[in-house]
Coordinates of C-alpha atoms and ligand atoms in Angstrom, one line a residue:
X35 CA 0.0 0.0 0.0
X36 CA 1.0 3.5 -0.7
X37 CA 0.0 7.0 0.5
X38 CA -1.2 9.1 -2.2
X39 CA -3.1 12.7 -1.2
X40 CA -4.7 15.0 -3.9
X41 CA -7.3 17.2 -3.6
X42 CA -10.6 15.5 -4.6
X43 CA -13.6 18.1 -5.8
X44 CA -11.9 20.7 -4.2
X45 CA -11.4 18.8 -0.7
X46 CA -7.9 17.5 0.2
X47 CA -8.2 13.4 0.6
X48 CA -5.3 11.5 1.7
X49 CA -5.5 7.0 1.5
X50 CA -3.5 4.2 1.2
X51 CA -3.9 2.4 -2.3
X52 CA -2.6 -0.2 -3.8
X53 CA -0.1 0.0 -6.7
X54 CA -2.4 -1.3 -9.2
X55 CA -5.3 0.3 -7.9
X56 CA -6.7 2.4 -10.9
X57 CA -8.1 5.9 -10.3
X58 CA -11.8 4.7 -11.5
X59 CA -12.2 2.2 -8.8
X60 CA -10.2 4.5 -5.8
X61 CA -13.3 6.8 -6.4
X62 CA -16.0 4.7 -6.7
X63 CA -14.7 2.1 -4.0
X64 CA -12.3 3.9 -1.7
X65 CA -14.7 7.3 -2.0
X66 CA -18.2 6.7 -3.0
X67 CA -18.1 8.5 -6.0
X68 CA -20.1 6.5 -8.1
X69 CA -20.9 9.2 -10.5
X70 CA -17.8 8.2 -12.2
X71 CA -18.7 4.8 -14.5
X72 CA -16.4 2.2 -15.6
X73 CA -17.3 0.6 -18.6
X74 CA -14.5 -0.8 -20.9
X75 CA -11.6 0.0 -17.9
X76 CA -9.1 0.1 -21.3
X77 CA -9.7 3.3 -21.8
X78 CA -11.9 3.5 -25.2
X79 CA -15.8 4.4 -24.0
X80 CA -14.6 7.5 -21.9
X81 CA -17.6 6.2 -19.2
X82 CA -15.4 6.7 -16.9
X83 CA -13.9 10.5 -17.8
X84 CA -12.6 12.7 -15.2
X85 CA -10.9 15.8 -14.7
X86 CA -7.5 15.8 -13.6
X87 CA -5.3 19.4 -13.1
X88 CA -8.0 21.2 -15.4
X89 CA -8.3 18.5 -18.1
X90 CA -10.3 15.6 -19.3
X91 CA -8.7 11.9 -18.9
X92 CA -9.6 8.4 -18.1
X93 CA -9.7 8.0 -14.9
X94 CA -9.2 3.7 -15.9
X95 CA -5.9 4.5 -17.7
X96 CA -5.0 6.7 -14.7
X97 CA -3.2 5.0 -11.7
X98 CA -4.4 6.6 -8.3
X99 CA -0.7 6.5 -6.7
X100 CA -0.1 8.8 -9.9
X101 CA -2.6 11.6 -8.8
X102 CA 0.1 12.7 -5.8
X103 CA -0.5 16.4 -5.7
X104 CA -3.1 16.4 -8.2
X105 CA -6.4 18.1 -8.6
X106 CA -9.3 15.7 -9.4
X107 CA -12.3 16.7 -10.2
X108 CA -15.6 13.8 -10.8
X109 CA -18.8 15.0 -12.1
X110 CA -19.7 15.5 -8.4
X111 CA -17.3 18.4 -7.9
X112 CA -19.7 20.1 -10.4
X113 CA -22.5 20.8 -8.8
X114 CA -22.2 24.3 -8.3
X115 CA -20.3 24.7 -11.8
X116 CA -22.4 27.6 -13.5
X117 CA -21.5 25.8 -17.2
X118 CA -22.5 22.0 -16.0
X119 CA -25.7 23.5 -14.5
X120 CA -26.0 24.6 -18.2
X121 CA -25.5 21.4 -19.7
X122 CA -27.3 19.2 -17.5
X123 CA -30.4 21.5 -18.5
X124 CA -29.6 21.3 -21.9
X125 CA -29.0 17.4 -21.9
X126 CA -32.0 16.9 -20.2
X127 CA -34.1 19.7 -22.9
X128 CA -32.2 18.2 -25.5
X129 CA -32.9 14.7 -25.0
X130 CA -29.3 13.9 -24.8
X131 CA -29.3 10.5 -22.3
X132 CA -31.5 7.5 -22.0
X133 CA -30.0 4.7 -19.7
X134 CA -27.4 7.7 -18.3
X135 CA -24.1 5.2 -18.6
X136 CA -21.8 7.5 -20.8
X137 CA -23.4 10.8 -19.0
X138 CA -20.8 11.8 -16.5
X139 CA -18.1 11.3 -19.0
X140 CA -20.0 13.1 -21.6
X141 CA -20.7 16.0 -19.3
X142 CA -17.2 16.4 -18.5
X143 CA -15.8 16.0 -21.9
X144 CA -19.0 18.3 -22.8
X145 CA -17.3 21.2 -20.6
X146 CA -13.9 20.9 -21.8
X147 CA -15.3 21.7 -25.4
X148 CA -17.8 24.2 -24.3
X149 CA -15.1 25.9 -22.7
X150 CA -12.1 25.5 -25.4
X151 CA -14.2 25.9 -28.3
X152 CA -16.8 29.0 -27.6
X153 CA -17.4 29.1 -31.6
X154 CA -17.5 25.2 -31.9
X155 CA -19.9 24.5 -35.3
X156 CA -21.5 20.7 -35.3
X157 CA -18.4 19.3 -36.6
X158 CA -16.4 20.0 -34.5
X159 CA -18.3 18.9 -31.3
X160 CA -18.6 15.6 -33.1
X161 CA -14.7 15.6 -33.5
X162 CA -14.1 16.7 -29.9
X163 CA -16.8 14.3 -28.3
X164 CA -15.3 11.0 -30.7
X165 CA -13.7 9.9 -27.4
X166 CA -16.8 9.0 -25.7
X167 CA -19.3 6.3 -26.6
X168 CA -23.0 6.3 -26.0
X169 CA -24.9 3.1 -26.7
X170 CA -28.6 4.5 -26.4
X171 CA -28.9 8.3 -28.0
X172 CA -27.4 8.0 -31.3
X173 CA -25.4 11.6 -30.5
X174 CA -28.0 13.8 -32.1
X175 CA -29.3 14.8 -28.9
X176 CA -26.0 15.4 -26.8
X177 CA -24.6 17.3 -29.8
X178 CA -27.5 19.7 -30.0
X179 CA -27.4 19.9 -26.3
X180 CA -23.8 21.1 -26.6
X181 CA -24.3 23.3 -29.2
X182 CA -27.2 24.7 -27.8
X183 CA -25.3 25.9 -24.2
X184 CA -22.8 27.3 -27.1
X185 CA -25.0 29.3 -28.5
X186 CA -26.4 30.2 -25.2
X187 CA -23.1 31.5 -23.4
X188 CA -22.2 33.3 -27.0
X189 CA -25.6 35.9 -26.8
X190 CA -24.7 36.8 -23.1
X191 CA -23.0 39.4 -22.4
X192 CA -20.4 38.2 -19.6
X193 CA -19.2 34.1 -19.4
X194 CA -17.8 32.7 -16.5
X195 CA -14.5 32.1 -17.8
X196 CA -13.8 29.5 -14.3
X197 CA -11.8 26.2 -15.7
X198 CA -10.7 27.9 -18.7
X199 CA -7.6 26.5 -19.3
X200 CA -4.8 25.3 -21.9
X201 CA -4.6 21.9 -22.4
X202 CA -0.9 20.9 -21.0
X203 CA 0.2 17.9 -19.9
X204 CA -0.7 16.4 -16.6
X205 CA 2.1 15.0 -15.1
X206 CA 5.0 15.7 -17.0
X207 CA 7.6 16.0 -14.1
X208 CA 10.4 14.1 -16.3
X209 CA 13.9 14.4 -14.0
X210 CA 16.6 15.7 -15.9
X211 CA 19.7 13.2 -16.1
X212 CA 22.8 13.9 -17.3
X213 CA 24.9 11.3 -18.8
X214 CA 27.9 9.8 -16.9
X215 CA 30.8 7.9 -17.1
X216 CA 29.4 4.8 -15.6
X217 CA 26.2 4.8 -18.0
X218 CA 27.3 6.4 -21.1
X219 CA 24.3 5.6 -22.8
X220 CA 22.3 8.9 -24.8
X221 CA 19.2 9.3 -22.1
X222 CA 16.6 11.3 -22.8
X223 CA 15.9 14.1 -20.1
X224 CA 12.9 16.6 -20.5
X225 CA 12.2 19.6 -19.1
X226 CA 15.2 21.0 -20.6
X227 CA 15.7 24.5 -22.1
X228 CA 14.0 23.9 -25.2
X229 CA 14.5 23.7 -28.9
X230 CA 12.2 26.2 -29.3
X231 CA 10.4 28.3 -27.1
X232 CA 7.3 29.3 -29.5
X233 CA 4.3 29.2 -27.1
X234 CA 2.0 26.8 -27.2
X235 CA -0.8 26.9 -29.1
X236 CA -4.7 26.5 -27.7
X237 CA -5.3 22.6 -27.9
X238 CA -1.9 21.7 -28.5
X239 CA 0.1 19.1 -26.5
X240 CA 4.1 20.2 -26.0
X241 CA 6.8 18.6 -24.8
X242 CA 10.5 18.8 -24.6
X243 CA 13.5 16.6 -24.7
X244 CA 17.0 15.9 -24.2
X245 CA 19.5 13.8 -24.9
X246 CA 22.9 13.3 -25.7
X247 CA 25.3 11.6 -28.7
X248 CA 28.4 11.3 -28.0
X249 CA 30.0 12.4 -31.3
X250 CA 31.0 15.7 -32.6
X251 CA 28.2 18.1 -33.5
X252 CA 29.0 18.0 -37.4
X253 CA 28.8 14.5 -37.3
X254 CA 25.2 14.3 -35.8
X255 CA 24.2 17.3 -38.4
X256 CA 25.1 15.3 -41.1
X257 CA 22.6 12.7 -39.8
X258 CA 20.0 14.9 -39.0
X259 CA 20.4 16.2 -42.6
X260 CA 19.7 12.3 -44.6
X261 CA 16.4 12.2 -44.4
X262 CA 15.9 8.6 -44.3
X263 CA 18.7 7.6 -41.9
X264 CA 17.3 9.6 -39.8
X265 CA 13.8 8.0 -40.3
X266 CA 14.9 4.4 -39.9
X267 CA 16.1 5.9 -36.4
X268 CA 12.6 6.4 -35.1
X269 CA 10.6 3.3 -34.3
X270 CA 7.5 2.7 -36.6
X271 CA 8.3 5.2 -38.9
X272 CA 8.6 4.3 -42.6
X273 CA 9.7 6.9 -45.1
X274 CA 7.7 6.1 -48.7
X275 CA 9.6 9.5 -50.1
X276 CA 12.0 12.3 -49.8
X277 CA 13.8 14.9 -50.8
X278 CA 16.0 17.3 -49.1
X279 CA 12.9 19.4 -47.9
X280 CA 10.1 17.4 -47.4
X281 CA 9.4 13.4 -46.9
X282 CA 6.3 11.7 -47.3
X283 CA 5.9 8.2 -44.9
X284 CA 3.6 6.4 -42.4
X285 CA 4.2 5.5 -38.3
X286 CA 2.6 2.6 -36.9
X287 CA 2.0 2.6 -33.6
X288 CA -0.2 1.0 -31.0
X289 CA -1.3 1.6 -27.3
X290 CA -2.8 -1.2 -25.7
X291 CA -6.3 -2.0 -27.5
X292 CA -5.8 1.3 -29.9
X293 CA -3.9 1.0 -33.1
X294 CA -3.3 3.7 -35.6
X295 CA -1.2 3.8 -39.0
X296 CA -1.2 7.4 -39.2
X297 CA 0.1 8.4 -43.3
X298 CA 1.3 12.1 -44.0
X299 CA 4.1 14.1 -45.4
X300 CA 6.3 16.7 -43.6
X301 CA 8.5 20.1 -44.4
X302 CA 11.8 20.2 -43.1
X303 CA 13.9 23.6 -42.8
X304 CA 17.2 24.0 -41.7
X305 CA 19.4 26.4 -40.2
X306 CA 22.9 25.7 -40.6
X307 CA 24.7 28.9 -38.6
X308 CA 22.3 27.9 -35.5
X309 CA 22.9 24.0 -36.3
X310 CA 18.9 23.9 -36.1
X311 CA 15.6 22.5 -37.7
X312 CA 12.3 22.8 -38.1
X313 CA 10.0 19.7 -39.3
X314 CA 6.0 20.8 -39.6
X315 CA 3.6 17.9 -40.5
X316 CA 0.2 16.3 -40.7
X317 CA -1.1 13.1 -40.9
X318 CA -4.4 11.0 -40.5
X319 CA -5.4 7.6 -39.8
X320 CA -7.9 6.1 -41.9
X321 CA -9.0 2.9 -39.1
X322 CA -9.7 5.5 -36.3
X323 CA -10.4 8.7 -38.1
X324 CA -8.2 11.0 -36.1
X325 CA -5.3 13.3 -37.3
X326 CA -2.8 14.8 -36.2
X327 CA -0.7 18.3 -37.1
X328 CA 2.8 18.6 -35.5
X329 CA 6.2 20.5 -35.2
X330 CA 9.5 19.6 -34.1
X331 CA 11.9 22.0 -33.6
X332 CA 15.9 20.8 -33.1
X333 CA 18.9 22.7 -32.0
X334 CA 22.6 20.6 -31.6
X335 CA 24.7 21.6 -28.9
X336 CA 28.7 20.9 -28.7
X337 CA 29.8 19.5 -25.4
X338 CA 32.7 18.7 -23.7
X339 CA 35.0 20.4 -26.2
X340 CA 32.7 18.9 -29.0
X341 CA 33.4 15.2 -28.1
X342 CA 29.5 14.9 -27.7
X343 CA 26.4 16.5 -28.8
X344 CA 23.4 17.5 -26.8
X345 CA 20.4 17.4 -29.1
X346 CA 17.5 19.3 -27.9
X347 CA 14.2 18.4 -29.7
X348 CA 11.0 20.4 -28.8
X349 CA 7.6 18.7 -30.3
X350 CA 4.5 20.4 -30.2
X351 CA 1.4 18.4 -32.1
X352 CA -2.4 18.3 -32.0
X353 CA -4.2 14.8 -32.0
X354 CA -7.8 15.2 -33.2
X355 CA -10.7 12.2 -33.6
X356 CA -10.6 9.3 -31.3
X357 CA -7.5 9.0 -30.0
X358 CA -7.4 12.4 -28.9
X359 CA -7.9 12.3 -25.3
X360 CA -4.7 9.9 -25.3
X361 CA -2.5 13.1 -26.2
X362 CA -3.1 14.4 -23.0
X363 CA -2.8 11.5 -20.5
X364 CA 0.1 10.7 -18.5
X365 CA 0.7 7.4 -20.2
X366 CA 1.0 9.1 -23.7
X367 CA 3.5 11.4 -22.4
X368 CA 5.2 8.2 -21.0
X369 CA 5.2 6.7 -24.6
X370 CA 6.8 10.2 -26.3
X371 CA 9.5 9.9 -23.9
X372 CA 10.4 6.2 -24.6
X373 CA 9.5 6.8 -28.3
X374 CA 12.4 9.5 -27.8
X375 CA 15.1 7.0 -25.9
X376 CA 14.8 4.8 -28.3
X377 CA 15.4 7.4 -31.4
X378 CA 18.3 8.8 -29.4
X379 CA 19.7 4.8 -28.6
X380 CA 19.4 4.5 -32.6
X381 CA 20.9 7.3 -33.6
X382 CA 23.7 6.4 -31.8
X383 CA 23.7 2.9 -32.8
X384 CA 23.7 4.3 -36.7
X385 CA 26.5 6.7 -35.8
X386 CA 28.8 3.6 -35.2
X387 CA 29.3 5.2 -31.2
X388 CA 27.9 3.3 -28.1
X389 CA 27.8 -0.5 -28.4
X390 CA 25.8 -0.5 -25.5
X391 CA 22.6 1.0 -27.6
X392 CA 20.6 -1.6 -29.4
X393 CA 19.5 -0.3 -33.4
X394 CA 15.8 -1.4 -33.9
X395 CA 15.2 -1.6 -37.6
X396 CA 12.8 0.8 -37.6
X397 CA 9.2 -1.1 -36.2
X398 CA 7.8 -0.5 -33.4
X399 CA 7.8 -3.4 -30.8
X400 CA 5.0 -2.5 -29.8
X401 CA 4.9 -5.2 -26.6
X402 CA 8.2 -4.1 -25.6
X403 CA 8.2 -0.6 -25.6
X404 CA 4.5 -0.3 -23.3
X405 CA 6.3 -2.8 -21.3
X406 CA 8.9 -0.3 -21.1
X407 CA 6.6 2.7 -21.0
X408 CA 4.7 1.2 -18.1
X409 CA 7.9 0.3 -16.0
X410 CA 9.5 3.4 -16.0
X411 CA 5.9 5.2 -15.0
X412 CA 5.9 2.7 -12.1
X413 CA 9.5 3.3 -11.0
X414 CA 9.5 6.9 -11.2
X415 CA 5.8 6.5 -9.0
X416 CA 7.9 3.6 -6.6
X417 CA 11.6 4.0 -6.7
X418 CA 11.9 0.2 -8.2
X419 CA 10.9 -1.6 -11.2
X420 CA 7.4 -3.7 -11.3
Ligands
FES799 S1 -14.0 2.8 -18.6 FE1 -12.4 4.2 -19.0 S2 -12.5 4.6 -21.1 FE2 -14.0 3.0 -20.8
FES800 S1 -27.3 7.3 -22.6 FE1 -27.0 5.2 -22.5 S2 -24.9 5.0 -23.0 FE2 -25.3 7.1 -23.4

């Protein structure tokens, strides 16, 4: 058992959980919140949506130990929430619930866009809301309910502007670690001064990394600059064509039951005096429906009297469609920053440098790398591997 404290609906809670103890069942079991509802517990109906530091996630994906600090809100923290009270009106006018099982998690998830997306047309509350399944209404009433409280909060006047909020990520605490003699191998470490420091833009997801090669600065540029070398680096990625300024491909990936082949093509610019780079892209999966737009800024750093190179990479994206909600969970930041190891351990590995970094050829294992994804989430949560 561990001690995790957070405040819960505004209220600070303190309990002993289990490790494995997801944040779904801590509420409805350990707190008798049973407003939350589990319905798949793999994190694809959204039943079970809550929100965590000002944004929607799964409270089944979400490990209670992981909320340390944390401010959770369920749909019972909303009573008094001038834009729910709005909502549950509308829903009800609306016809926008029969049985009531995917309600909670569509109010919540209903907020979030009423909140983000004050001019939000049809489509795009049917793009926002893809992440959670009702069985009974057939959407056509929880849409018009949405759009209706949009409409409603556009003719006044003066909106409560409580809860409104950039999406960031929720618990991207990432140590920073510098490499050292006794583990020489490139490790990522986030947080750092970024590539980049453009702002982030509304419904973007950022995040920043770090790692180091140990080779000379002109050597790593002159990787960074072969398009496809640098492509087989990256795990899941396949380039289908390039040329010096743009490259056309597909990344397979896959996150426990979700899958996605997303296809798209990229610009790259360069900027040789600063020894940095710019790739902007987009891309869509045709299974799930969602897309994503992204940038990734790079800037190469000489260290150690140029005997290494510190590569900072900065990658801003927006995931829209089904998966979106992923973007912004803990576990998908998790995944970005073993996605980035492993292109850091590869680049190395192509550079002919650290023997003690493995090459993948360029798939994603996928079994491997959640393995790894969820080890290093639990380690960081317990100090020890699972
Ligand atoms: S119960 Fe969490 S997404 Fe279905
Ligand atoms: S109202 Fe029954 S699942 Fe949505």
């Amino acid at each position: 058992m561990t001690i995790v404290g957070f405040t819960l609906n505004g209220v600070p809670v303190s309990s002993d959980v289990k490790p494995r103890t997801h944040l779904g069942d801590f509420l409805r079991d350990g707190q008798r919140l049973s407003g939350t509802h589990l319905g798949c517990e793999h994190g694809v109906c959204g039943a079970c949506t809550v929100q965590i530091n000002g944004a929607p996630a799964r409270s089944c994906l979400t490990l209670a130990v992981a909320c340390g600090g944390a401010e959770v809100t369920t749909i019972e923290g909303f009573d008094q929430d001038p834009v729910m009270a709005d909502l549950r009106e509308a829903f009800t006018a609306h016809h926008g619930l029969q049985c009531g099982f995917c309600t909670p998690g569509m109010l919540i998830t209903a907020r979030d866009i009423v909140l983000r997306f004050p001019d939000a047309d049809e489509q795009t509350i049917r793009r926002e809301l893809s992440g959670n399944l009702c069985r009974c209404t057939g959407y056509v009433g929880i849409v018009n309910a949405i759009a209706s409280v949009i409409e409603k909060r556009s003719e006044r006047t003066e909106v409560p502007t409580a809860g409104v909020r950039e999406p960031a990520m929720a618990f991207a605490t990432f140590e920073p670690v510098a490499p050292t003699a006794a583990d020489p191998r490139p490790v990522p470490a986030s947080t750092h001064a970024a590539a980049d420091n453009t702002a982030l833009r509304p419904g973007w997801t950022r995040f920043d990394e770090t790692f180091v090669i140990r080779k000379p600065r002109a050597v790593v540029w002159e990787l960074f600059n072969d398009v496809r070398r640098v492509a087989s680096c990256l795990p899941g990625v396949e380039v289908t064509s390039c040329d010096d300024s743009s490259v056309k491909g597909r990344m397979v990936t896959k996150l426990g039951p979700i899958s996605a082949s997303f296809a798209g093509s990229a610009m790259i610019t360069r900027d040789a005096p600063n020894w940095s780079g710019t790739i902007v892209g987009a891309g869509s999966d045709g299974g799930s429906g969602s897309r994503t737009r992204g940038e990734i800024t790079y800037k190469l750093e000489p260290i150690n009297q140029d005997e290494a190179t510190r590569v900072d990479i900065s990658v801003q994206y927006n995931l829209q469609g089904p998966l979106a909600q992923f973007s912004r969970s803990s576990l998908a930041q998790e995944f970005a920053r073993q996605l980035v190891t492993r292109f850091a351990a590869n680049c190395s590995a192509q550079l002919g440098g650290d023997p003690s970094t493995t090459a993948t050829n360029g798939s994603l294992h996928v079994g491997g790398l959640l393995w790894l994804v969820l080890s290093a989430w639990l380690k960081r949560i317990f100090g020890r591997s699972p």
